[in-house]
PDB file of C-alpha atoms in Angstrom:
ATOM      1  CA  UNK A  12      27.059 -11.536   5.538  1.00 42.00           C
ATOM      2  CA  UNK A  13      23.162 -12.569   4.639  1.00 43.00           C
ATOM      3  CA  UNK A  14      20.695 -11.949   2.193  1.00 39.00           C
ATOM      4  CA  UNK A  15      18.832  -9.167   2.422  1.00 38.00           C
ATOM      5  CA  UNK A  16      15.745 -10.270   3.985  1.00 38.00           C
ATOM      6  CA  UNK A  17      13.971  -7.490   6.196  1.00 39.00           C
ATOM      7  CA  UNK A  18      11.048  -5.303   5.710  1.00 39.00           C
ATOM      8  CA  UNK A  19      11.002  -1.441   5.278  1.00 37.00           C
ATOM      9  CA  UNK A  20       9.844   0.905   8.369  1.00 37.00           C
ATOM     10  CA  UNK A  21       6.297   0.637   9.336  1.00 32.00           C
ATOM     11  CA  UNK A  22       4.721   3.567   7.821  1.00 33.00           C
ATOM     12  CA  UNK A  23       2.009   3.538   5.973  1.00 34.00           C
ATOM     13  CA  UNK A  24       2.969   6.341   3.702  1.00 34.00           C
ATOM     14  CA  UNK A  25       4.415   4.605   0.809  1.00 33.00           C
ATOM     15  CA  UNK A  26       3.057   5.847  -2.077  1.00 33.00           C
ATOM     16  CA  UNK A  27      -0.062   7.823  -0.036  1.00 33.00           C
ATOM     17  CA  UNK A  28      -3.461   8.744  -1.709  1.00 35.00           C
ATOM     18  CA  UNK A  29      -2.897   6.326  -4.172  1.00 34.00           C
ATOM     19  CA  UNK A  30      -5.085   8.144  -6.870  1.00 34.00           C
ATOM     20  CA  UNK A  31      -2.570   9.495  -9.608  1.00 39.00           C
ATOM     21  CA  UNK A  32      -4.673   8.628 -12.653  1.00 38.00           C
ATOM     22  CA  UNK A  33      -4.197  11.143 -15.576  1.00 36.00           C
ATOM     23  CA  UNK A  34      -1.600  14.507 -14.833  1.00 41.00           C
ATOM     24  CA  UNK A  35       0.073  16.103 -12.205  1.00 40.00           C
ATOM     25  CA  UNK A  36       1.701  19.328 -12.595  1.00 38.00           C
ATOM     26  CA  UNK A  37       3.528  19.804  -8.997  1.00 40.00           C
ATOM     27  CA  UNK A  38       6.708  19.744  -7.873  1.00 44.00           C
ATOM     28  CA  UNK A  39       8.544  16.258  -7.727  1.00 50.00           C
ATOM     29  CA  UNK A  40       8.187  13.618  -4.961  1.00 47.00           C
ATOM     30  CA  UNK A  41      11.188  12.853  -2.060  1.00 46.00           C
ATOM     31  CA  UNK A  42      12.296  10.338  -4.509  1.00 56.00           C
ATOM     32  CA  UNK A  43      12.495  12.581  -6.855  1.00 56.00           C
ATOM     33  CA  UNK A  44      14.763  15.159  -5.339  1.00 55.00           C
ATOM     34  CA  UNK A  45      17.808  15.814  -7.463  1.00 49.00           C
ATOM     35  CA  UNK A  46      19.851  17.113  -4.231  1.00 54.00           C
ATOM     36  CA  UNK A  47      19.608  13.925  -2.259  1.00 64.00           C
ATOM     37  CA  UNK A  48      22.346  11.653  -2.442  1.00 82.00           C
ATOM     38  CA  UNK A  49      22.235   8.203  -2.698  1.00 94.00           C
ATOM     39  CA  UNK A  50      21.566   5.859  -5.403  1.00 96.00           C
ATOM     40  CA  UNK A  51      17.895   4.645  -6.977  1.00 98.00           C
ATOM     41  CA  UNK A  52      17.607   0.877  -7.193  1.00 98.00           C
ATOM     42  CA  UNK A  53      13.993   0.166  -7.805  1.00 98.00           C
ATOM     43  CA  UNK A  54      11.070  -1.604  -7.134  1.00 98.00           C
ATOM     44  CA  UNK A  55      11.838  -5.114  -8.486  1.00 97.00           C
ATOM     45  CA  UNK A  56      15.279  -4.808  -6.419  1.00 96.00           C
ATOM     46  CA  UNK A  57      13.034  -3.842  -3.029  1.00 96.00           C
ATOM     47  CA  UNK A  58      10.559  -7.247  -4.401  1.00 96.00           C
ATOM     48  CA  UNK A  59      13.361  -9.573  -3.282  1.00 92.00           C
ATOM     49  CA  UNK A  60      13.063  -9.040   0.425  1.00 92.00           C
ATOM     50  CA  UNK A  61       9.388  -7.497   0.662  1.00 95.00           C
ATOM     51  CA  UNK A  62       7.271  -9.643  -0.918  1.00 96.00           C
ATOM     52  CA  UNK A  63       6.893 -12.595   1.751  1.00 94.00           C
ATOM     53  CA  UNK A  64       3.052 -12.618   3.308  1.00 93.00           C
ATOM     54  CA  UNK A  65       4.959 -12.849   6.864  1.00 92.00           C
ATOM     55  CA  UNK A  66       6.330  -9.539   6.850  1.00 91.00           C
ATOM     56  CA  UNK A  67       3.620  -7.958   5.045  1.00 95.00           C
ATOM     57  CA  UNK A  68       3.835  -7.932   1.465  1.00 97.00           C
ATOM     58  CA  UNK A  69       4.647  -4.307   1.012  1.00 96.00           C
ATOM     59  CA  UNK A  70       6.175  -5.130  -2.891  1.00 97.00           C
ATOM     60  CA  UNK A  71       2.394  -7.060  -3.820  1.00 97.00           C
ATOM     61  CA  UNK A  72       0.318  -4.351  -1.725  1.00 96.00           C
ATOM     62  CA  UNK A  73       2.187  -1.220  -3.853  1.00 97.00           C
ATOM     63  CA  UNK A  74       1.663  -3.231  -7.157  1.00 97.00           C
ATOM     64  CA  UNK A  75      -2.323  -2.756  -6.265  1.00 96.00           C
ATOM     65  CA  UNK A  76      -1.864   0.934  -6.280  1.00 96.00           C
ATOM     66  CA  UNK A  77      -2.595   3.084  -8.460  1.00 94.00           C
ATOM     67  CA  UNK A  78       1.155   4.551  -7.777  1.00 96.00           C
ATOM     68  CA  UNK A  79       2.523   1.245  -9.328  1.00 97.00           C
ATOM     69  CA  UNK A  80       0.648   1.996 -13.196  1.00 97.00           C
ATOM     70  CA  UNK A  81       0.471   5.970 -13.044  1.00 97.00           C
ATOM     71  CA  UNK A  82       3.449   6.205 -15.801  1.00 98.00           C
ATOM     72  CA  UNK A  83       0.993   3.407 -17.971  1.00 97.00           C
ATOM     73  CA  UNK A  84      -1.962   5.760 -16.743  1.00 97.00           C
ATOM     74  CA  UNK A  85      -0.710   8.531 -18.774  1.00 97.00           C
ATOM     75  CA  UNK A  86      -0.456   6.088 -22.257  1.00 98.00           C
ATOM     76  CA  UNK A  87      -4.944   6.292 -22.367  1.00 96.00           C
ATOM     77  CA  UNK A  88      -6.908   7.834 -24.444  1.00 96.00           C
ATOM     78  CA  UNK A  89      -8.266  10.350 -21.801  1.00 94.00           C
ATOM     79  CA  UNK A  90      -4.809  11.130 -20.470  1.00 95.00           C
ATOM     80  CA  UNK A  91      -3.896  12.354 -23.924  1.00 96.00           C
ATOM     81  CA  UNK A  92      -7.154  14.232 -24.734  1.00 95.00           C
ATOM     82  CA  UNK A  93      -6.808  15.897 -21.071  1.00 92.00           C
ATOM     83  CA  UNK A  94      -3.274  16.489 -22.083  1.00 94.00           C
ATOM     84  CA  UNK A  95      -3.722  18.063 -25.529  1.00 95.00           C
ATOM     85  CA  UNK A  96      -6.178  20.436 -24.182  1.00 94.00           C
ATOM     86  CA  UNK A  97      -3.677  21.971 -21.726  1.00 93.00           C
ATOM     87  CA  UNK A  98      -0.899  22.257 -24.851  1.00 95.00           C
ATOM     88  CA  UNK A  99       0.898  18.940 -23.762  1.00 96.00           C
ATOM     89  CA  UNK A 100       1.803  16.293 -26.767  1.00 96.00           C
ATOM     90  CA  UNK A 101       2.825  13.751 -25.178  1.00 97.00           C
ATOM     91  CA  UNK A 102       2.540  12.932 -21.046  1.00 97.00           C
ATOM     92  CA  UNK A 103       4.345  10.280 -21.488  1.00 98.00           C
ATOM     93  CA  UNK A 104       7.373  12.298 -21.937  1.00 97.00           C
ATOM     94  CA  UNK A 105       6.634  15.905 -20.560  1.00 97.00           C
ATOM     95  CA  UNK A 106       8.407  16.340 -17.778  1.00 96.00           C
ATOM     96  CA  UNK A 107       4.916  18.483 -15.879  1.00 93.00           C
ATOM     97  CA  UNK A 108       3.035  15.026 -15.702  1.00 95.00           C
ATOM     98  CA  UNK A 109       6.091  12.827 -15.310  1.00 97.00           C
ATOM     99  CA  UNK A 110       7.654  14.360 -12.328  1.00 94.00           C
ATOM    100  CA  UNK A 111       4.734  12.865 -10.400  1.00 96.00           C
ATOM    101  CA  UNK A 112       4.155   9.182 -12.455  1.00 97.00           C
ATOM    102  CA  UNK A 113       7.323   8.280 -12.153  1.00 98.00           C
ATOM    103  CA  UNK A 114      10.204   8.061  -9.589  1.00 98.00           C
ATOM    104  CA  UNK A 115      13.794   9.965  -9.984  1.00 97.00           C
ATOM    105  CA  UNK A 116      12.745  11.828 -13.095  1.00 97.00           C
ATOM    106  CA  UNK A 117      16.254  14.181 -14.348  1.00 95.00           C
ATOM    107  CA  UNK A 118      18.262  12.165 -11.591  1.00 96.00           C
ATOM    108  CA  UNK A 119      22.078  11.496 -13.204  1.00 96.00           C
ATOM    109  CA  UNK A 120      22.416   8.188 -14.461  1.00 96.00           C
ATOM    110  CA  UNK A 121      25.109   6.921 -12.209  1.00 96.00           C
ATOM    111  CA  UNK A 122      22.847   7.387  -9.233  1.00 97.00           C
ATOM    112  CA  UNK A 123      20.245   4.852 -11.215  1.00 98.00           C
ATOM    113  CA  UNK A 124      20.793   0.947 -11.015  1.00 97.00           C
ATOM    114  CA  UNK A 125      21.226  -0.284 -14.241  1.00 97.00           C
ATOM    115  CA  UNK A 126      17.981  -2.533 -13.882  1.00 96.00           C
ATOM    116  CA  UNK A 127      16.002   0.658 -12.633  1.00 98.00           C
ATOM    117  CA  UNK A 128      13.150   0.895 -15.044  1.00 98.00           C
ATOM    118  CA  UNK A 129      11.337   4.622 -14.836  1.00 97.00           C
ATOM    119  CA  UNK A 130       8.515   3.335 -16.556  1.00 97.00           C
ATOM    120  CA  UNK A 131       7.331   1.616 -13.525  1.00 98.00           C
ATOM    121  CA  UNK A 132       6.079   4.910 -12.211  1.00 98.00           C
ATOM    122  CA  UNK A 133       5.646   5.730  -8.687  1.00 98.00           C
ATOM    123  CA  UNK A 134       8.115   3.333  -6.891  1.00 98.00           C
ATOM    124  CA  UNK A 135       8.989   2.720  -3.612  1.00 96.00           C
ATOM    125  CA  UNK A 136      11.886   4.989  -3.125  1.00 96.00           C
ATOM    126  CA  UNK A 137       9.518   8.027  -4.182  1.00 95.00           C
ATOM    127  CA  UNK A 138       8.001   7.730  -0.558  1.00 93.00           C
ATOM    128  CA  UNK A 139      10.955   6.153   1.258  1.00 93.00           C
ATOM    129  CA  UNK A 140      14.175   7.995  -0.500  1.00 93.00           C
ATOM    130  CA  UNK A 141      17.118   5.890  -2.327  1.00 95.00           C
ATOM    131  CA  UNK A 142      17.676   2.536  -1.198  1.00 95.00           C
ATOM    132  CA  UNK A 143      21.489   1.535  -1.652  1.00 96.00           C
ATOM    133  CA  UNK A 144      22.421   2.136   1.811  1.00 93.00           C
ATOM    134  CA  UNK A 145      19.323   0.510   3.306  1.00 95.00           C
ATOM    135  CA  UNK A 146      20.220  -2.392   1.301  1.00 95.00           C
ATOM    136  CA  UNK A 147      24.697  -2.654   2.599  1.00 93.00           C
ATOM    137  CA  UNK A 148      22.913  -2.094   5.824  1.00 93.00           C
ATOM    138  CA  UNK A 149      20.784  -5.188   5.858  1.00 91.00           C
ATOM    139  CA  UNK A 150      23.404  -7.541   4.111  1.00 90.00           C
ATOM    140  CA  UNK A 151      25.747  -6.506   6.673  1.00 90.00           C
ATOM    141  CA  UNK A 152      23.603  -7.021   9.758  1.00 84.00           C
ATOM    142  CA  UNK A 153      23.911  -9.307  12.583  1.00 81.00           C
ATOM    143  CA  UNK A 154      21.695 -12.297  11.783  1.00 77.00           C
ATOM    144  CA  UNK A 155      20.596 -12.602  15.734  1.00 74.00           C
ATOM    145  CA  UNK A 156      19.140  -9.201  15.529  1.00 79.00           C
ATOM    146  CA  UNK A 157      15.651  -8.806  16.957  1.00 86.00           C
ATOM    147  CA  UNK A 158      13.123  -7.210  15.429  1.00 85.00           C
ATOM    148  CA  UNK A 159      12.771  -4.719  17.643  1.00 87.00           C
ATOM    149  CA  UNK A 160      16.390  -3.319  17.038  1.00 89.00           C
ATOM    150  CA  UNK A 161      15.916  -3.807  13.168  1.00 89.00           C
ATOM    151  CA  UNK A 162      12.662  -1.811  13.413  1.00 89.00           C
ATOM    152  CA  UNK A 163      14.570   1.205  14.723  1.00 91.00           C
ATOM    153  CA  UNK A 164      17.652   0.538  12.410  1.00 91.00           C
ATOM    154  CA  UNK A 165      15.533   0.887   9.171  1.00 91.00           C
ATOM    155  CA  UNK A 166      14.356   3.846  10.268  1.00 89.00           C
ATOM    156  CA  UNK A 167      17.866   5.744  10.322  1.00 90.00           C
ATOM    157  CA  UNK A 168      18.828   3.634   7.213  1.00 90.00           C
ATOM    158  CA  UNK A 169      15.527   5.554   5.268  1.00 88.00           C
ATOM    159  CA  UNK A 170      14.353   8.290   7.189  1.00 85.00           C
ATOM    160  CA  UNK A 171      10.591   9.526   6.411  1.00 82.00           C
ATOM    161  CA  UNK A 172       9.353  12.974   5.891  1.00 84.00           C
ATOM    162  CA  UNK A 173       6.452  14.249   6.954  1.00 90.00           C
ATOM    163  CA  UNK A 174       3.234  12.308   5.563  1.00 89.00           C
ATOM    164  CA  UNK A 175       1.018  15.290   4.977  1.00 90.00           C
ATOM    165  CA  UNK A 176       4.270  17.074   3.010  1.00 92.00           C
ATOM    166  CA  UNK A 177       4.960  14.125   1.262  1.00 92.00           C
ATOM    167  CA  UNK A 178       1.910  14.087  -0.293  1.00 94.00           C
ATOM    168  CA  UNK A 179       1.047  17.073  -0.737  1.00 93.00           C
ATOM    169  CA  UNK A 180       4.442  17.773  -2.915  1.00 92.00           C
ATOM    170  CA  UNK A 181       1.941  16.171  -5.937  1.00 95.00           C
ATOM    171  CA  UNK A 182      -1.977  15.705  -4.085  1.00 95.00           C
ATOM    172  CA  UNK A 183      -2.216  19.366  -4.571  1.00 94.00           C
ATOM    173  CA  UNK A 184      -4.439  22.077  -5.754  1.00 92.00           C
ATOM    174  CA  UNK A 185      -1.795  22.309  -8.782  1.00 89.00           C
ATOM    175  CA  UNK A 186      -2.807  18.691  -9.993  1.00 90.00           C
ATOM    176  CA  UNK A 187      -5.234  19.514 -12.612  1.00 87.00           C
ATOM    177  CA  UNK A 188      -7.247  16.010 -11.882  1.00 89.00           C
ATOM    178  CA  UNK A 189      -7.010  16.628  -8.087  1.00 94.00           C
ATOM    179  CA  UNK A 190     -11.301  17.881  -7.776  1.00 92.00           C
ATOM    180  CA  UNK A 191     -11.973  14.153  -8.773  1.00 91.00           C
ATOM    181  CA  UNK A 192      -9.911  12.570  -5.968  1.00 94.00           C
ATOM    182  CA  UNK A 193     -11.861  11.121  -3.102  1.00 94.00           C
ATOM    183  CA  UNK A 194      -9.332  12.335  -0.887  1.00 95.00           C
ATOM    184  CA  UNK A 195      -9.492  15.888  -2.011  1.00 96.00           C
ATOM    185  CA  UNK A 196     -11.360  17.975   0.468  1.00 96.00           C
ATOM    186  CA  UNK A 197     -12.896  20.695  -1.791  1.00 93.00           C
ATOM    187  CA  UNK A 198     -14.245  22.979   0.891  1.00 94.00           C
ATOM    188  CA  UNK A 199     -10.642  23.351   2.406  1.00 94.00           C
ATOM    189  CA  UNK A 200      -8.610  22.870  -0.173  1.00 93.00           C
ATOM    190  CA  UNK A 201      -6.693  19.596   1.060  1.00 94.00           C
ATOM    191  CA  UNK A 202      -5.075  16.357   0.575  1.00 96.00           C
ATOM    192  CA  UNK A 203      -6.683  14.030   3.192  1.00 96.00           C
ATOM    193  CA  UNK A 204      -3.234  12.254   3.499  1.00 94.00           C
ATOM    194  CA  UNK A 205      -4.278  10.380   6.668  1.00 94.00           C
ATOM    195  CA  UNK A 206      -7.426   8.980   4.960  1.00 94.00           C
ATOM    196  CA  UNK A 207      -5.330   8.204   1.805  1.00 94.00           C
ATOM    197  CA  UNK A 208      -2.422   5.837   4.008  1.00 92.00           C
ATOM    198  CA  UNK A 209      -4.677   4.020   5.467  1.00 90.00           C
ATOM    199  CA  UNK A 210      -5.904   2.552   2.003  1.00 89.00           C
ATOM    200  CA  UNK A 211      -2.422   1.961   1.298  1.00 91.00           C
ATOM    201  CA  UNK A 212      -0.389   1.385   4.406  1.00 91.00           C
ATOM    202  CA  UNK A 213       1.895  -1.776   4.129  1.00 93.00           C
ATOM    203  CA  UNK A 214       3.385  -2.676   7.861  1.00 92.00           C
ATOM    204  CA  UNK A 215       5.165  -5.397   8.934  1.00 92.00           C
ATOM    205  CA  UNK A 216       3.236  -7.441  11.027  1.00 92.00           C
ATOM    206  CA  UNK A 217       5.719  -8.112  13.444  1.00 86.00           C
ATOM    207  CA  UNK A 218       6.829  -3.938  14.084  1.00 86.00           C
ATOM    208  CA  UNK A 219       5.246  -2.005  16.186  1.00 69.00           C
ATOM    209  CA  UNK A 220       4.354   1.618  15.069  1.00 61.00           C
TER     210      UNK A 220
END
């Protein structure tokens, strides 16, 4: 058995259209689902193996997002006025803006690591699902593996949905800040998700797509 020391699936769509600054009144992230299985660990847990430079930083390039502080972006002034006026005391604990600022919101306790903090909003596992098995996976892996065959192994271990659905779950018409996004395309009424990843995307240098 080894550490757990390898990088998540080169993707790009962790966290996508990083933009969530006020409210979102959608429906819930993948992370979010309460039907999947699996158990939420969090993004200081994911920090221990994806922070290194080599293998692309993904913890440090999600902590420049605007995912990483959209629970702390509902605590300002103009989150609350824009709140108040649409009959909402508190976004910091209505579940219409917090089930897209925050990961696993309404998910059963033991299905949450008892170090996973909600308050560090969007987190990794909204984008790529629950993390537990990815994690067993790793420990328990061959230590001759090449990258290659890890590359393909993560992406059975976390599966990814659609981009373009992914986002859209909370980059939608619904989100009552969504006009102001620079990814917003007002004429058709969409979430430029492809435009959005790319200010965002996190690879590992040494995967191919």
């Amino acid at each position: 058995m080894r550490t757990w020391t390898r990088s998540l699936p080169l993707m790009g769509t962790l966290l996508a259209g990083a933009l969530l600054v006020s409210l979102s009144f959608s429906t819930p992230s993948v992370g979010q689902d309460k039907k999947e299985e699996g158990k939420f660990l969090g993004a200081e847990k994911c920090k221990k193996c994806h922070e290194a430079k080599a293998k692309g930083n993904q913890f440090g390039k999600w902590k420049e997002t605007k995912h990483a502080k959209a629970f702390e972006a509902l605590a300002t002034e103009d989150a609350k006025k824009f709140a108040k006026e649409r009959g909402v005391e508190d976004p910091q604990k209505d579940e219409k803006c917090l089930k897209c600022h925050v990961t696993a919101l309404g998910v059963p306790q033991e299905r949450l690591d008892p170090k996973f903090d909600i308050k560090l909003g969007v987190q990794c596992e909204s984008c790529h699902g629950t993390g537990d098995k990815h994690v067993k996976a790793r420990m328990s892996a061959e230590d001759d593996e090449d990258e290659a065959a890890i590359h393909e192994q993560v992406k059975k271990e976390m599966p990814l949905p659609d981009p373009k659905e992914l986002c859209s779950k909370c980059h939608n018409p619904e989100s009552p800040t969504i006009e102001h996004s620079q990814y917003w395309d007002k004429e058709n009424k969409v979430f430029l998700h492809e435009k959005a990843i790319k200010e965002i995307e996190h690879p590992n240098p040494k995967w191919k797509k």
